[in-house]
Amino acid sequence: MYKVSVVSLGCPKNTVDAEMILYSLKNAGMEITGEQSDADAIVINTCAFIEDAKKEAIENILEAARYKTAGKCKAVIVTGCLAERYKDDVTEEIPEVDVCVGIGQNTNIAEIVKGAIKGKKANFFGKKEDLDLNGRRILGEYPFSTYLKIGDGCDNCCTYCIIPKIRGRMRSRKIEDCVSEAKRLAKSGVKELTVVAQDTTAYGTDIYGKPMLCELLKELVKIEGLHWIRTLYTYPERISDEFLELLASEKKLVKYLDIPIQHADGEILKRMNRKGDVKSLTALIKRIREKVPGVTVRTTLITGFPGESEKQFETLANFVKETKFDRLGCFAYSAEEDTVAGAMENQIDEQTKIDRADNIMQLQMTVSEER
């Protein structure tokens, strides 16, 4: 019996993909091990969203490759976003990788791994849409709390983001498929379920012709055994009164919103292909807090987007001070190849981007202490 170790990097959606890979491997008769030194093959499910994620992926690949001499490993297999984004470049640039697997081929991962252990070195790619969103999973370390992935890909096409090119257009799962999996998870002992997609507020528009997150949540709260249900991520322009009223009234829905606004200056947001400005975002947060008493609001920001002036950064800083988010994360802009923003003029120097991100986090520390 072959032993396989699986490493998953990146976002919660990647975590779900890795759990599906684990099920496929075990279902094919392989043993899952957490010890890379004892594995016949090591599968790395990578992220490639920003530069730091790519560096982390490469570090993990090289660490895994070490066990081809220090352990019993016969093959290192790379899948996930790095594999999908760079395809054959992965094995050419990192010869320690034996097989590169695009996300569309993850349904065949068990046979690919077996072949790699036997010495078959080949790369496997297919259509992104072939990634099965309804497969079975082996849950991770905390089986009482897990994710329900309700879709893949994204149609928002923010100018800084590579996700649509890596994962394709948004694909929603059918409500009945999501509910069926949620029931199975609850039966297995899951108490807290986090509904996740690149944009949960757009869920269903591709197959139902309109957003269907509220309809899905209404079905999920009926499931016996589930105690907490939360959503990641809710886009500001699609947060409806219906959704907020549901959040306020349903006891199982956690009064928590993660809203990735990215910036507050209207011109910067426009160049990001995002909507809104200080006025509209301030009104949104006020509406949320009025309609959902006790709600916790988290957001994510980017500093140093191409052309961000000192004045535009001050607009963002003042917004953070005045809005007083409960939780906030801020990242220095990462210029990614093959994105619109990556080719824009007036790129900000790295130190300025970092300093501005640090300044925002210092402001938020003061806010957090106050709250």
PDB file of N, CA and C in Angstrom, residues 166-266:
ATOM      1  N   ILE A 166      -6.814  32.003 -13.294  1.00  0.00           N
ATOM      2  CA  ILE A 166      -6.405  30.709 -12.748  1.00  0.00           C
ATOM      3  C   ILE A 166      -7.597  29.772 -12.607  1.00  0.00           C
ATOM      4  N   ARG A 167      -8.671  30.261 -12.005  1.00  0.00           N
ATOM      5  CA  ARG A 167      -9.809  29.398 -11.662  1.00  0.00           C
ATOM      6  C   ARG A 167     -10.971  29.485 -12.646  1.00  0.00           C
ATOM      7  N   GLY A 168     -10.931  30.468 -13.554  1.00  0.00           N
ATOM      8  CA  GLY A 168     -12.007  30.587 -14.526  1.00  0.00           C
ATOM      9  C   GLY A 168     -13.170  31.430 -14.039  1.00  0.00           C
ATOM     10  N   ARG A 169     -14.230  31.423 -14.815  1.00  0.00           N
ATOM     11  CA  ARG A 169     -15.427  32.185 -14.472  1.00  0.00           C
ATOM     12  C   ARG A 169     -16.140  31.529 -13.292  1.00  0.00           C
ATOM     13  N   MET A 170     -16.995  32.302 -12.629  1.00  0.00           N
ATOM     14  CA  MET A 170     -17.697  31.781 -11.471  1.00  0.00           C
ATOM     15  C   MET A 170     -18.587  30.604 -11.856  1.00  0.00           C
ATOM     16  N   ARG A 171     -18.489  29.550 -11.049  1.00  0.00           N
ATOM     17  CA  ARG A 171     -19.358  28.381 -11.193  1.00  0.00           C
ATOM     18  C   ARG A 171     -19.990  28.095  -9.839  1.00  0.00           C
ATOM     19  N   SER A 172     -21.285  28.241  -9.755  1.00  0.00           N
ATOM     20  CA  SER A 172     -21.988  27.954  -8.511  1.00  0.00           C
ATOM     21  C   SER A 172     -22.424  26.492  -8.482  1.00  0.00           C
ATOM     22  N   ARG A 173     -22.438  25.929  -7.270  1.00  0.00           N
ATOM     23  CA  ARG A 173     -23.039  24.607  -7.093  1.00  0.00           C
ATOM     24  C   ARG A 173     -24.542  24.769  -6.930  1.00  0.00           C
ATOM     25  N   LYS A 174     -25.293  23.762  -7.278  1.00  0.00           N
ATOM     26  CA  LYS A 174     -26.735  23.808  -7.081  1.00  0.00           C
ATOM     27  C   LYS A 174     -27.052  23.811  -5.585  1.00  0.00           C
ATOM     28  N   ILE A 175     -28.144  24.461  -5.236  1.00  0.00           N
ATOM     29  CA  ILE A 175     -28.547  24.534  -3.829  1.00  0.00           C
ATOM     30  C   ILE A 175     -28.678  23.147  -3.231  1.00  0.00           C
ATOM     31  N   GLU A 176     -29.310  22.231  -3.965  1.00  0.00           N
ATOM     32  CA  GLU A 176     -29.526  20.893  -3.417  1.00  0.00           C
ATOM     33  C   GLU A 176     -28.212  20.149  -3.170  1.00  0.00           C
ATOM     34  N   ASP A 177     -27.198  20.423  -3.997  1.00  0.00           N
ATOM     35  CA  ASP A 177     -25.891  19.787  -3.794  1.00  0.00           C
ATOM     36  C   ASP A 177     -25.211  20.344  -2.542  1.00  0.00           C
ATOM     37  N   CYS A 178     -25.310  21.660  -2.352  1.00  0.00           N
ATOM     38  CA  CYS A 178     -24.725  22.291  -1.162  1.00  0.00           C
ATOM     39  C   CYS A 178     -25.409  21.784   0.110  1.00  0.00           C
ATOM     40  N   VAL A 179     -26.732  21.716   0.067  1.00  0.00           N
ATOM     41  CA  VAL A 179     -27.497  21.272   1.239  1.00  0.00           C
ATOM     42  C   VAL A 179     -27.202  19.813   1.549  1.00  0.00           C
ATOM     43  N   SER A 180     -27.100  19.005   0.509  1.00  0.00           N
ATOM     44  CA  SER A 180     -26.799  17.578   0.701  1.00  0.00           C
ATOM     45  C   SER A 180     -25.453  17.391   1.385  1.00  0.00           C
ATOM     46  N   GLU A 181     -24.450  18.154   0.939  1.00  0.00           N
ATOM     47  CA  GLU A 181     -23.138  18.038   1.577  1.00  0.00           C
ATOM     48  C   GLU A 181     -23.187  18.561   3.014  1.00  0.00           C
ATOM     49  N   ALA A 182     -23.885  19.663   3.226  1.00  0.00           N
ATOM     50  CA  ALA A 182     -23.980  20.231   4.574  1.00  0.00           C
ATOM     51  C   ALA A 182     -24.632  19.244   5.541  1.00  0.00           C
ATOM     52  N   LYS A 183     -25.646  18.542   5.089  1.00  0.00           N
ATOM     53  CA  LYS A 183     -26.295  17.528   5.928  1.00  0.00           C
ATOM     54  C   LYS A 183     -25.322  16.402   6.266  1.00  0.00           C
ATOM     55  N   ARG A 184     -24.543  16.002   5.265  1.00  0.00           N
ATOM     56  CA  ARG A 184     -23.551  14.944   5.477  1.00  0.00           C
ATOM     57  C   ARG A 184     -22.498  15.388   6.481  1.00  0.00           C
ATOM     58  N   LEU A 185     -22.076  16.648   6.371  1.00  0.00           N
ATOM     59  CA  LEU A 185     -21.078  17.187   7.290  1.00  0.00           C
ATOM     60  C   LEU A 185     -21.634  17.269   8.709  1.00  0.00           C
ATOM     61  N   ALA A 186     -22.884  17.720   8.838  1.00  0.00           N
ATOM     62  CA  ALA A 186     -23.506  17.812  10.162  1.00  0.00           C
ATOM     63  C   ALA A 186     -23.632  16.432  10.798  1.00  0.00           C
ATOM     64  N   LYS A 187     -23.981  15.458   9.982  1.00  0.00           N
ATOM     65  CA  LYS A 187     -24.121  14.087  10.482  1.00  0.00           C
ATOM     66  C   LYS A 187     -22.788  13.532  10.971  1.00  0.00           C
ATOM     67  N   SER A 188     -21.687  14.017  10.362  1.00  0.00           N
ATOM     68  CA  SER A 188     -20.351  13.544  10.751  1.00  0.00           C
ATOM     69  C   SER A 188     -19.833  14.242  12.005  1.00  0.00           C
ATOM     70  N   GLY A 189     -20.567  15.265  12.494  1.00  0.00           N
ATOM     71  CA  GLY A 189     -20.168  15.948  13.723  1.00  0.00           C
ATOM     72  C   GLY A 189     -19.796  17.408  13.569  1.00  0.00           C
ATOM     73  N   VAL A 190     -19.910  17.957  12.361  1.00  0.00           N
ATOM     74  CA  VAL A 190     -19.613  19.376  12.149  1.00  0.00           C
ATOM     75  C   VAL A 190     -20.666  20.236  12.844  1.00  0.00           C
ATOM     76  N   LYS A 191     -20.212  21.213  13.636  1.00  0.00           N
ATOM     77  CA  LYS A 191     -21.107  22.128  14.352  1.00  0.00           C
ATOM     78  C   LYS A 191     -21.088  23.531  13.741  1.00  0.00           C
ATOM     79  N   GLU A 192     -19.923  23.915  13.242  1.00  0.00           N
ATOM     80  CA  GLU A 192     -19.771  25.247  12.644  1.00  0.00           C
ATOM     81  C   GLU A 192     -19.432  25.101  11.165  1.00  0.00           C
ATOM     82  N   LEU A 193     -20.221  25.758  10.330  1.00  0.00           N
ATOM     83  CA  LEU A 193     -20.042  25.663   8.882  1.00  0.00           C
ATOM     84  C   LEU A 193     -19.786  27.055   8.317  1.00  0.00           C
ATOM     85  N   THR A 194     -18.676  27.202   7.616  1.00  0.00           N
ATOM     86  CA  THR A 194     -18.371  28.476   6.971  1.00  0.00           C
ATOM     87  C   THR A 194     -18.593  28.340   5.471  1.00  0.00           C
ATOM     88  N   VAL A 195     -19.590  29.060   4.979  1.00  0.00           N
ATOM     89  CA  VAL A 195     -19.929  29.054   3.559  1.00  0.00           C
ATOM     90  C   VAL A 195     -18.914  29.930   2.829  1.00  0.00           C
ATOM     91  N   VAL A 196     -18.243  29.361   1.830  1.00  0.00           N
ATOM     92  CA  VAL A 196     -17.133  30.090   1.217  1.00  0.00           C
ATOM     93  C   VAL A 196     -17.174  30.024  -0.307  1.00  0.00           C
ATOM     94  N   ALA A 197     -16.808  31.141  -0.907  1.00  0.00           N
ATOM     95  CA  ALA A 197     -16.609  31.272  -2.353  1.00  0.00           C
ATOM     96  C   ALA A 197     -15.802  32.542  -2.549  1.00  0.00           C
ATOM     97  N   GLN A 198     -15.328  32.770  -3.764  1.00  0.00           N
ATOM     98  CA  GLN A 198     -14.607  34.013  -4.015  1.00  0.00           C
ATOM     99  C   GLN A 198     -15.509  35.212  -3.759  1.00  0.00           C
ATOM    100  N   ASP A 199     -16.787  35.064  -4.087  1.00  0.00           N
ATOM    101  CA  ASP A 199     -17.786  36.111  -3.836  1.00  0.00           C
ATOM    102  C   ASP A 199     -19.107  35.419  -3.520  1.00  0.00           C
ATOM    103  N   THR A 200     -19.386  35.205  -2.235  1.00  0.00           N
ATOM    104  CA  THR A 200     -20.613  34.481  -1.868  1.00  0.00           C
ATOM    105  C   THR A 200     -21.866  35.257  -2.245  1.00  0.00           C
ATOM    106  N   THR A 201     -21.767  36.587  -2.262  1.00  0.00           N
ATOM    107  CA  THR A 201     -22.950  37.396  -2.562  1.00  0.00           C
ATOM    108  C   THR A 201     -23.363  37.293  -4.029  1.00  0.00           C
ATOM    109  N   ALA A 202     -22.487  36.764  -4.889  1.00  0.00           N
ATOM    110  CA  ALA A 202     -22.842  36.547  -6.292  1.00  0.00           C
ATOM    111  C   ALA A 202     -23.316  35.115  -6.533  1.00  0.00           C
ATOM    112  N   TYR A 203     -23.328  34.309  -5.471  1.00  0.00           N
ATOM    113  CA  TYR A 203     -23.686  32.899  -5.611  1.00  0.00           C
ATOM    114  C   TYR A 203     -25.025  32.720  -6.330  1.00  0.00           C
ATOM    115  N   GLY A 204     -25.021  31.820  -7.304  1.00  0.00           N
ATOM    116  CA  GLY A 204     -26.253  31.445  -7.984  1.00  0.00           C
ATOM    117  C   GLY A 204     -26.588  32.218  -9.231  1.00  0.00           C
ATOM    118  N   THR A 205     -25.949  33.373  -9.456  1.00  0.00           N
ATOM    119  CA  THR A 205     -26.324  34.196 -10.607  1.00  0.00           C
ATOM    120  C   THR A 205     -26.053  33.478 -11.928  1.00  0.00           C
ATOM    121  N   ASP A 206     -25.077  32.584 -11.956  1.00  0.00           N
ATOM    122  CA  ASP A 206     -24.726  31.891 -13.202  1.00  0.00           C
ATOM    123  C   ASP A 206     -25.707  30.780 -13.551  1.00  0.00           C
ATOM    124  N   ILE A 207     -26.327  30.162 -12.547  1.00  0.00           N
ATOM    125  CA  ILE A 207     -27.243  29.059 -12.851  1.00  0.00           C
ATOM    126  C   ILE A 207     -28.710  29.387 -12.586  1.00  0.00           C
ATOM    127  N   TYR A 208     -28.968  30.380 -11.727  1.00  0.00           N
ATOM    128  CA  TYR A 208     -30.355  30.739 -11.419  1.00  0.00           C
ATOM    129  C   TYR A 208     -30.769  32.097 -11.989  1.00  0.00           C
ATOM    130  N   GLY A 209     -29.795  32.845 -12.492  1.00  0.00           N
ATOM    131  CA  GLY A 209     -30.107  34.142 -13.085  1.00  0.00           C
ATOM    132  C   GLY A 209     -30.224  35.273 -12.086  1.00  0.00           C
ATOM    133  N   LYS A 210     -30.012  34.963 -10.790  1.00  0.00           N
ATOM    134  CA  LYS A 210     -30.055  36.002  -9.759  1.00  0.00           C
ATOM    135  C   LYS A 210     -29.303  35.482  -8.534  1.00  0.00           C
ATOM    136  N   PRO A 211     -28.857  36.380  -7.638  1.00  0.00           N
ATOM    137  CA  PRO A 211     -28.165  35.928  -6.431  1.00  0.00           C
ATOM    138  C   PRO A 211     -29.081  35.051  -5.581  1.00  0.00           C
ATOM    139  N   MET A 212     -28.527  33.954  -5.081  1.00  0.00           N
ATOM    140  CA  MET A 212     -29.345  32.987  -4.326  1.00  0.00           C
ATOM    141  C   MET A 212     -28.742  32.646  -2.968  1.00  0.00           C
ATOM    142  N   LEU A 213     -27.875  33.509  -2.445  1.00  0.00           N
ATOM    143  CA  LEU A 213     -27.255  33.220  -1.151  1.00  0.00           C
ATOM    144  C   LEU A 213     -28.307  33.124  -0.044  1.00  0.00           C
ATOM    145  N   CYS A 214     -29.255  34.026  -0.039  1.00  0.00           N
ATOM    146  CA  CYS A 214     -30.279  34.004   1.011  1.00  0.00           C
ATOM    147  C   CYS A 214     -31.077  32.705   0.963  1.00  0.00           C
ATOM    148  N   GLU A 215     -31.433  32.280  -0.248  1.00  0.00           N
ATOM    149  CA  GLU A 215     -32.197  31.041  -0.388  1.00  0.00           C
ATOM    150  C   GLU A 215     -31.381  29.847   0.118  1.00  0.00           C
ATOM    151  N   LEU A 216     -30.090  29.839  -0.168  1.00  0.00           N
ATOM    152  CA  LEU A 216     -29.226  28.762   0.318  1.00  0.00           C
ATOM    153  C   LEU A 216     -29.143  28.779   1.841  1.00  0.00           C
ATOM    154  N   LEU A 217     -28.914  29.955   2.421  1.00  0.00           N
ATOM    155  CA  LEU A 217     -28.792  30.066   3.880  1.00  0.00           C
ATOM    156  C   LEU A 217     -30.082  29.636   4.581  1.00  0.00           C
ATOM    157  N   LYS A 218     -31.223  29.948   3.985  1.00  0.00           N
ATOM    158  CA  LYS A 218     -32.506  29.553   4.579  1.00  0.00           C
ATOM    159  C   LYS A 218     -32.635  28.033   4.663  1.00  0.00           C
ATOM    160  N   GLU A 219     -32.033  27.341   3.711  1.00  0.00           N
ATOM    161  CA  GLU A 219     -32.048  25.881   3.731  1.00  0.00           C
ATOM    162  C   GLU A 219     -31.015  25.330   4.718  1.00  0.00           C
ATOM    163  N   LEU A 220     -29.873  25.971   4.790  1.00  0.00           N
ATOM    164  CA  LEU A 220     -28.806  25.484   5.673  1.00  0.00           C
ATOM    165  C   LEU A 220     -29.186  25.598   7.146  1.00  0.00           C
ATOM    166  N   VAL A 221     -29.882  26.667   7.507  1.00  0.00           N
ATOM    167  CA  VAL A 221     -30.229  26.842   8.932  1.00  0.00           C
ATOM    168  C   VAL A 221     -31.226  25.790   9.419  1.00  0.00           C
ATOM    169  N   LYS A 222     -31.873  25.096   8.502  1.00  0.00           N
ATOM    170  CA  LYS A 222     -32.835  24.052   8.866  1.00  0.00           C
ATOM    171  C   LYS A 222     -32.140  22.754   9.283  1.00  0.00           C
ATOM    172  N   ILE A 223     -30.858  22.626   8.978  1.00  0.00           N
ATOM    173  CA  ILE A 223     -30.160  21.354   9.173  1.00  0.00           C
ATOM    174  C   ILE A 223     -29.888  21.111  10.650  1.00  0.00           C
ATOM    175  N   GLU A 224     -30.360  19.994  11.113  1.00  0.00           N
ATOM    176  CA  GLU A 224     -30.175  19.619  12.506  1.00  0.00           C
ATOM    177  C   GLU A 224     -28.711  19.306  12.769  1.00  0.00           C
ATOM    178  N   GLY A 225     -28.196  19.812  13.867  1.00  0.00           N
ATOM    179  CA  GLY A 225     -26.803  19.555  14.238  1.00  0.00           C
ATOM    180  C   GLY A 225     -25.893  20.738  13.986  1.00  0.00           C
ATOM    181  N   LEU A 226     -26.220  21.569  13.008  1.00  0.00           N
ATOM    182  CA  LEU A 226     -25.420  22.769  12.757  1.00  0.00           C
ATOM    183  C   LEU A 226     -25.825  23.848  13.759  1.00  0.00           C
ATOM    184  N   HIS A 227     -24.833  24.482  14.376  1.00  0.00           N
ATOM    185  CA  HIS A 227     -25.101  25.522  15.373  1.00  0.00           C
ATOM    186  C   HIS A 227     -24.718  26.913  14.868  1.00  0.00           C
ATOM    187  N   TRP A 228     -23.597  26.989  14.150  1.00  0.00           N
ATOM    188  CA  TRP A 228     -23.120  28.269  13.629  1.00  0.00           C
ATOM    189  C   TRP A 228     -22.910  28.166  12.128  1.00  0.00           C
ATOM    190  N   ILE A 229     -23.361  29.181  11.403  1.00  0.00           N
ATOM    191  CA  ILE A 229     -23.123  29.270   9.961  1.00  0.00           C
ATOM    192  C   ILE A 229     -22.664  30.691   9.662  1.00  0.00           C
ATOM    193  N   ARG A 230     -21.536  30.802   8.997  1.00  0.00           N
ATOM    194  CA  ARG A 230     -21.028  32.139   8.620  1.00  0.00           C
ATOM    195  C   ARG A 230     -20.666  32.144   7.143  1.00  0.00           C
ATOM    196  N   THR A 231     -20.470  33.337   6.572  1.00  0.00           N
ATOM    197  CA  THR A 231     -20.185  33.445   5.139  1.00  0.00           C
ATOM    198  C   THR A 231     -18.884  34.206   4.887  1.00  0.00           C
ATOM    199  N   LEU A 232     -18.109  33.713   3.930  1.00  0.00           N
ATOM    200  CA  LEU A 232     -16.910  34.369   3.400  1.00  0.00           C
ATOM    201  C   LEU A 232     -16.979  34.283   1.872  1.00  0.00           C
ATOM    202  N   TYR A 233     -16.874  35.289   1.121  1.00  0.00           N
ATOM    203  CA  TYR A 233     -16.677  36.696   1.451  1.00  0.00           C
ATOM    204  C   TYR A 233     -17.833  37.453   0.835  1.00  0.00           C
ATOM    205  N   THR A 234     -18.267  38.567   1.475  1.00  0.00           N
ATOM    206  CA  THR A 234     -19.421  39.314   0.985  1.00  0.00           C
ATOM    207  C   THR A 234     -18.957  40.618   0.349  1.00  0.00           C
ATOM    208  N   TYR A 235     -19.285  40.792  -0.912  1.00  0.00           N
ATOM    209  CA  TYR A 235     -18.832  41.987  -1.620  1.00  0.00           C
ATOM    210  C   TYR A 235     -19.766  43.163  -1.344  1.00  0.00           C
ATOM    211  N   PRO A 236     -19.209  44.361  -1.113  1.00  0.00           N
ATOM    212  CA  PRO A 236     -20.001  45.501  -0.610  1.00  0.00           C
ATOM    213  C   PRO A 236     -21.198  45.865  -1.464  1.00  0.00           C
ATOM    214  N   GLU A 237     -21.033  45.851  -2.787  1.00  0.00           N
ATOM    215  CA  GLU A 237     -22.123  46.316  -3.644  1.00  0.00           C
ATOM    216  C   GLU A 237     -23.277  45.326  -3.736  1.00  0.00           C
ATOM    217  N   ARG A 238     -23.101  44.106  -3.221  1.00  0.00           N
ATOM    218  CA  ARG A 238     -24.159  43.097  -3.334  1.00  0.00           C
ATOM    219  C   ARG A 238     -24.774  42.733  -1.979  1.00  0.00           C
ATOM    220  N   ILE A 239     -24.460  43.494  -0.948  1.00  0.00           N
ATOM    221  CA  ILE A 239     -25.038  43.205   0.370  1.00  0.00           C
ATOM    222  C   ILE A 239     -26.439  43.815   0.430  1.00  0.00           C
ATOM    223  N   SER A 240     -27.440  42.959   0.318  1.00  0.00           N
ATOM    224  CA  SER A 240     -28.832  43.414   0.227  1.00  0.00           C
ATOM    225  C   SER A 240     -29.468  43.530   1.605  1.00  0.00           C
ATOM    226  N   ASP A 241     -30.573  44.284   1.662  1.00  0.00           N
ATOM    227  CA  ASP A 241     -31.337  44.371   2.903  1.00  0.00           C
ATOM    228  C   ASP A 241     -31.887  43.002   3.289  1.00  0.00           C
ATOM    229  N   GLU A 242     -32.282  42.213   2.297  1.00  0.00           N
ATOM    230  CA  GLU A 242     -32.805  40.866   2.565  1.00  0.00           C
ATOM    231  C   GLU A 242     -31.754  40.021   3.288  1.00  0.00           C
ATOM    232  N   PHE A 243     -30.513  40.106   2.818  1.00  0.00           N
ATOM    233  CA  PHE A 243     -29.434  39.346   3.445  1.00  0.00           C
ATOM    234  C   PHE A 243     -29.198  39.815   4.880  1.00  0.00           C
ATOM    235  N   LEU A 244     -29.168  41.128   5.099  1.00  0.00           N
ATOM    236  CA  LEU A 244     -28.933  41.668   6.440  1.00  0.00           C
ATOM    237  C   LEU A 244     -30.072  41.315   7.397  1.00  0.00           C
ATOM    238  N   GLU A 245     -31.296  41.362   6.907  1.00  0.00           N
ATOM    239  CA  GLU A 245     -32.439  41.005   7.742  1.00  0.00           C
ATOM    240  C   GLU A 245     -32.391  39.526   8.121  1.00  0.00           C
ATOM    241  N   LEU A 246     -31.952  38.687   7.187  1.00  0.00           N
ATOM    242  CA  LEU A 246     -31.808  37.257   7.469  1.00  0.00           C
ATOM    243  C   LEU A 246     -30.709  37.032   8.507  1.00  0.00           C
ATOM    244  N   LEU A 247     -29.609  37.760   8.337  1.00  0.00           N
ATOM    245  CA  LEU A 247     -28.486  37.657   9.270  1.00  0.00           C
ATOM    246  C   LEU A 247     -28.911  38.060  10.680  1.00  0.00           C
ATOM    247  N   ALA A 248     -29.759  39.076  10.765  1.00  0.00           N
ATOM    248  CA  ALA A 248     -30.209  39.568  12.069  1.00  0.00           C
ATOM    249  C   ALA A 248     -31.215  38.634  12.732  1.00  0.00           C
ATOM    250  N   SER A 249     -32.023  37.957  11.942  1.00  0.00           N
ATOM    251  CA  SER A 249     -33.143  37.194  12.498  1.00  0.00           C
ATOM    252  C   SER A 249     -32.850  35.722  12.751  1.00  0.00           C
ATOM    253  N   GLU A 250     -31.930  35.133  11.984  1.00  0.00           N
ATOM    254  CA  GLU A 250     -31.654  33.701  12.127  1.00  0.00           C
ATOM    255  C   GLU A 250     -30.583  33.457  13.190  1.00  0.00           C
ATOM    256  N   LYS A 251     -30.942  32.706  14.222  1.00  0.00           N
ATOM    257  CA  LYS A 251     -30.024  32.477  15.334  1.00  0.00           C
ATOM    258  C   LYS A 251     -28.760  31.729  14.927  1.00  0.00           C
ATOM    259  N   LYS A 252     -28.864  30.844  13.956  1.00  0.00           N
ATOM    260  CA  LYS A 252     -27.700  30.050  13.558  1.00  0.00           C
ATOM    261  C   LYS A 252     -26.692  30.851  12.718  1.00  0.00           C
ATOM    262  N   LEU A 253     -27.127  31.942  12.129  1.00  0.00           N
ATOM    263  CA  LEU A 253     -26.225  32.742  11.299  1.00  0.00           C
ATOM    264  C   LEU A 253     -25.372  33.633  12.194  1.00  0.00           C
ATOM    265  N   VAL A 254     -24.065  33.451  12.124  1.00  0.00           N
ATOM    266  CA  VAL A 254     -23.146  34.236  12.947  1.00  0.00           C
ATOM    267  C   VAL A 254     -23.176  35.689  12.490  1.00  0.00           C
ATOM    268  N   LYS A 255     -23.317  36.597  13.437  1.00  0.00           N
ATOM    269  CA  LYS A 255     -23.380  38.029  13.122  1.00  0.00           C
ATOM    270  C   LYS A 255     -21.964  38.529  12.820  1.00  0.00           C
ATOM    271  N   TYR A 256     -21.481  38.121  11.666  1.00  0.00           N
ATOM    272  CA  TYR A 256     -20.096  38.402  11.266  1.00  0.00           C
ATOM    273  C   TYR A 256     -20.071  38.571   9.755  1.00  0.00           C
ATOM    274  N   LEU A 257     -19.450  39.651   9.296  1.00  0.00           N
ATOM    275  CA  LEU A 257     -19.326  39.882   7.864  1.00  0.00           C
ATOM    276  C   LEU A 257     -17.881  40.198   7.510  1.00  0.00           C
ATOM    277  N   ASP A 258     -17.375  39.502   6.524  1.00  0.00           N
ATOM    278  CA  ASP A 258     -16.042  39.779   5.989  1.00  0.00           C
ATOM    279  C   ASP A 258     -16.251  40.429   4.626  1.00  0.00           C
ATOM    280  N   ILE A 259     -15.975  41.733   4.566  1.00  0.00           N
ATOM    281  CA  ILE A 259     -16.257  42.523   3.358  1.00  0.00           C
ATOM    282  C   ILE A 259     -14.940  43.064   2.793  1.00  0.00           C
ATOM    283  N   PRO A 260     -14.397  42.456   1.766  1.00  0.00           N
ATOM    284  CA  PRO A 260     -13.118  42.928   1.217  1.00  0.00           C
ATOM    285  C   PRO A 260     -13.292  44.189   0.366  1.00  0.00           C
ATOM    286  N   ILE A 261     -13.192  45.360   1.004  1.00  0.00           N
ATOM    287  CA  ILE A 261     -13.436  46.603   0.253  1.00  0.00           C
ATOM    288  C   ILE A 261     -12.194  47.075  -0.516  1.00  0.00           C
ATOM    289  N   GLN A 262     -11.005  46.687  -0.057  1.00  0.00           N
ATOM    290  CA  GLN A 262      -9.708  46.949  -0.698  1.00  0.00           C
ATOM    291  C   GLN A 262      -9.218  48.394  -0.600  1.00  0.00           C
ATOM    292  N   HIS A 263     -10.114  49.367  -0.713  1.00  0.00           N
ATOM    293  CA  HIS A 263      -9.695  50.777  -0.595  1.00  0.00           C
ATOM    294  C   HIS A 263     -10.932  51.615  -0.313  1.00  0.00           C
ATOM    295  N   ALA A 264     -10.749  52.903  -0.084  1.00  0.00           N
ATOM    296  CA  ALA A 264     -11.883  53.796   0.155  1.00  0.00           C
ATOM    297  C   ALA A 264     -11.932  54.957  -0.826  1.00  0.00           C
ATOM    298  N   ASP A 265     -10.820  55.230  -1.489  1.00  0.00           N
ATOM    299  CA  ASP A 265     -10.795  56.336  -2.449  1.00  0.00           C
ATOM    300  C   ASP A 265     -11.498  55.910  -3.744  1.00  0.00           C
ATOM    301  N   GLY A 266     -12.436  56.715  -4.183  1.00  0.00           N
ATOM    302  CA  GLY A 266     -13.247  56.373  -5.346  1.00  0.00           C
ATOM    303  C   GLY A 266     -12.448  56.150  -6.617  1.00  0.00           C
TER     304      GLY A 266
END
